[in-house]
Amino acid sequence: VKVKIPFGDKYLDAIFSVPEKKPTYGVVLTHGAGGDMNFPHLVSLAAYLASHGVLCLRFTCKGLNVAYRTKAFKAVVEYLKLSDDYKLSGVFLAGRSMGSRAAASVIRQLSQDEDDDDGFIQGLVCLSYPLHRPKLQSKLRDEDLLLISCPVLFVSGSADEMCEKKLLEGVVSKMKAPKKIHWIDKANHGMAVKGRTTNDVMEEINAQVFSWLRENVQLQHK
């Protein structure tokens, strides 16, 4: 289902992947610095989630400024929260690369804003989180991650040139939030692995994301 989401005086293009049964939970998903919501990994993940009963709303926001992307992400979350068509108990925010930085930033901002902390946001999924620029390991983009308290899943390639394995493990060990890292062996930032097809890698990612979502929804219902 294609929708246009109001954002300031513009609109963001977005697509709902809707499960057959009425969903209770949703995932809001966005792309990295390049590309848009039709990036193959996002399309694949959205279809997988919808086929397993999770609503997925993916959107395009072309700005290359993280603050701008964060505002856009916030607008999409508000839109979904107020939607009459889909009454959800909660959502997980997810993004690829720069999109995951924006998602982390939204969660940090909303958790600091007492009025907004109503438990609607259940967790964060970071696909290829860009912890540092290539070859610039001294400057880590970890400030939002260290302030988040909801569950976080990282899916990263062990050969990601923007997320050195040891550095991410170090940041994760300092995080207060419940967290998990799933390493895609030998994958680079674009999740390409020599000797494996894109579909094969995407299946691994999709299954990991879904099983983590399911665990966290169950944990909250116990």
C-alpha positions as MATLAB code, in Angstrom:
seq = 'VKVKIPFGDKYLDAIFSVPEKKPTYGVVLTHGAGGDMNFPHLVSLAAYLASHGVLCLRFTCKGLNVAYRTKAFKAVVEYLKLSDDYKLSGVFLAGRSMGSRAAASVIRQLSQDEDDDDGFIQGLVCLSYPLHRPKLQSKLRDEDLLLISCPVLFVSGSADEMCEKKLLEGVVSKMKAPKKIHWIDKANHGMAVKGRTTNDVMEEINAQVFSWLRENVQLQHK';
ca = [
       0.000    0.000    0.000;
       1.652    3.259   -1.115;
       1.193    6.304    1.099;
       2.488    9.858    1.288;
       3.440   10.978    4.773;
       3.289   14.694    5.572;
       6.667   16.112    6.570;
       6.789   19.889    6.999;
       5.586   21.324    3.706;
       6.616   18.177    1.818;
       5.594   14.538    1.684;
       7.676   11.416    2.186;
       7.036    8.443   -0.085;
       6.341    5.297    1.891;
       5.035    1.773    1.389;
       3.192   -0.463    3.841;
       3.812   -4.215    3.569;
       0.696   -5.543    5.265;
       0.330   -9.054    6.720;
      -2.809  -11.095    5.982;
      -3.838  -11.179    9.627;
      -4.274   -8.007   11.615;
      -0.816   -7.105   12.900;
      -0.068   -6.110   16.494;
       3.475   -4.958   15.861;
       5.200   -3.023   13.133;
       8.654   -2.132   11.894;
       9.527    1.265   10.425;
      12.396    0.821    8.004;
      14.591    3.199    6.029;
      17.616    3.175    3.728;
      21.225    4.356    3.933;
      22.839    7.479    2.481;
      22.424    6.243   -1.085;
      19.359    4.567   -2.551;
      15.783    4.704   -1.358;
      13.075    2.507    0.149;
      13.282    0.171   -2.868;
      16.809   -0.878   -1.959;
      16.672   -4.701   -2.434;
      17.593   -5.558    1.184;
      14.739   -3.409    2.502;
      12.206   -4.814    0.040;
      13.265   -8.334    0.971;
      13.071   -7.687    4.728;
       9.680   -5.945    4.452;
       8.203   -8.861    2.479;
       9.643  -11.380    4.930;
       8.261   -9.558    7.972;
       4.812   -9.118    6.430;
       4.678  -12.816    5.544;
       5.422  -13.566    9.212;
       2.684  -11.294   10.569;
       4.640   -8.081   11.193;
       3.544   -4.847    9.523;
       6.416   -3.055    7.784;
       6.397    0.600    6.766;
       9.414    1.612    4.712;
      10.043    5.138    3.550;
      12.385    7.246    1.436;
      14.143   10.339    2.740;
      16.935   11.610    0.532;
      18.604   14.121    2.861;
      22.239   13.399    3.678;
      22.101   15.246    6.967;
      21.455   12.976    9.957;
      19.434   15.624   11.825;
      17.135   16.007    8.794;
      16.799   12.243    8.393;
      15.991   11.961   12.099;
      13.186   14.534   11.793;
      11.751   12.645    8.845;
      11.902    9.354   10.772;
      10.088   11.009   13.689;
       7.339   12.229   11.341;
       6.851    8.680   10.026;
       6.647    7.231   13.555;
       4.048    9.871   14.533;
       2.058    9.120   11.385;
       1.979    5.402   12.185;
       1.127    6.022   15.819;
      -1.908    8.107   14.853;
      -2.974    5.852   11.987;
      -6.578    4.662   12.118;
      -5.919    1.892    9.604;
      -3.349    0.107   11.716;
      -3.749    0.096   15.470;
      -0.410   -1.232   16.669;
       0.712   -2.094   20.202;
       4.233   -1.047   19.372;
       6.866   -0.556   16.695;
      10.529   -1.316   16.171;
      12.626    1.253   14.329;
      15.041   -0.139   11.765;
      17.448    1.289    9.264;
      20.345    0.432    7.044;
      23.628    2.303    7.509;
      22.812    6.039    7.840;
      19.146    5.075    8.306;
      20.082    3.169   11.460;
      21.871    6.242   12.817;
      18.685    8.255   12.261;
      16.619    5.534   13.972;
      18.962    5.533   16.990;
      18.772    9.297   17.168;
      14.940    9.261   17.143;
      14.847    6.748   19.979;
      17.310    8.746   22.065;
      15.337   11.970   21.539;
      11.990   10.382   22.342;
      13.309    8.632   25.436;
      14.636   11.940   26.771;
      11.273   13.560   26.159;
       9.273   12.307   29.152;
       5.878   12.887   27.524;
       6.737   10.709   24.555;
       7.981    7.702   26.438;
       4.770    5.700   26.265;
       6.337    2.396   25.315;
       5.214    2.619   21.682;
       8.796    2.157   20.482;
       9.866   -1.345   21.413;
      13.380   -1.558   20.041;
      15.959   -0.727   17.392;
      17.374   -2.757   14.505;
      20.677   -1.512   13.032;
      21.670   -3.057    9.720;
      25.299   -2.172    8.843;
      25.473    0.537   11.514;
      28.153    3.022   10.316;
      30.130    3.286   13.550;
      32.919    5.292   11.909;
      33.967    6.593    8.515;
      36.195    4.261    6.510;
      39.737    4.364    7.966;
      38.644    6.875   10.619;
      38.305    4.590   13.605;
      39.226    7.303   16.098;
      35.854    9.068   15.789;
      33.034    6.792   16.821;
      29.365    7.584   16.231;
      28.242    5.984   19.453;
      26.677    8.832   21.447;
      23.054    7.866   20.692;
      23.691    4.162   21.245;
      25.055    4.735   24.744;
      21.922    6.639   25.809;
      19.295    4.205   24.529;
      17.560    1.850   26.949;
      15.286   -0.220   24.655;
      16.524   -3.510   23.105;
      18.921   -3.163   20.165;
      19.905   -5.650   17.461;
      22.968   -5.045   15.292;
      23.383   -7.014   12.084;
      26.822   -6.207   10.706;
      29.371   -7.706    8.353;
      32.551   -8.886   10.039;
      34.501   -7.154    7.227;
      32.499   -3.896    7.282;
      34.886   -1.036    6.516;
      32.627    1.373    8.470;
      32.175   -0.783   11.542;
      35.250   -2.557   12.815;
      34.238   -5.680   14.715;
      36.284   -4.982   17.866;
      35.095   -1.370   18.018;
      31.407   -2.298   17.792;
      31.878   -4.981   20.439;
      33.519   -2.360   22.664;
      30.639    0.094   22.246;
      28.066   -2.640   22.801;
      29.748   -3.700   26.039;
      29.208   -0.144   27.341;
      25.551    0.087   26.305;
      22.905   -0.002   29.040;
      20.268   -1.433   26.702;
      19.642   -5.165   26.169;
      21.621   -5.798   22.987;
      22.665   -8.439   20.524;
      25.081   -8.473   17.572;
      24.682  -10.886   14.688;
      27.824  -10.940   12.528;
      27.466  -11.834    8.869;
      30.755  -13.602    8.272;
      33.085  -11.816    5.804;
      30.369   -9.359    4.694;
      31.332   -5.779    3.812;
      29.287   -2.633    4.523;
      26.948   -3.435    1.626;
      26.485   -6.978    3.036;
      28.216   -8.547    0.033;
      30.067  -11.787    0.760;
      32.363  -13.474   -1.751;
      30.960  -16.836   -2.738;
      27.422  -16.170   -1.442;
      24.448  -14.878   -3.393;
      22.686  -11.694   -2.293;
      19.515  -13.703   -1.658;
      21.344  -16.141    0.558;
      22.764  -13.313    2.688;
      19.364  -11.564    2.827;
      17.679  -14.745    4.015;
      20.146  -14.949    6.905;
      19.549  -11.283    7.813;
      15.749  -11.530    7.541;
      15.544  -14.654    9.701;
      17.789  -13.073   12.358;
      15.764   -9.859   12.476;
      12.454  -11.695   12.729;
      13.549  -14.114   15.448;
      14.946  -11.216   17.495;
      11.694   -9.240   17.082;
       9.697  -12.253   18.177;
      11.888  -12.788   21.239;
      11.515   -9.186   22.313;
       7.767   -9.049   21.848;
       7.433  -12.237   23.901;
       9.741  -10.910   26.610;
       7.490   -7.908   27.028;
       4.375  -10.015   27.321;
       5.646  -12.311   30.024;
];
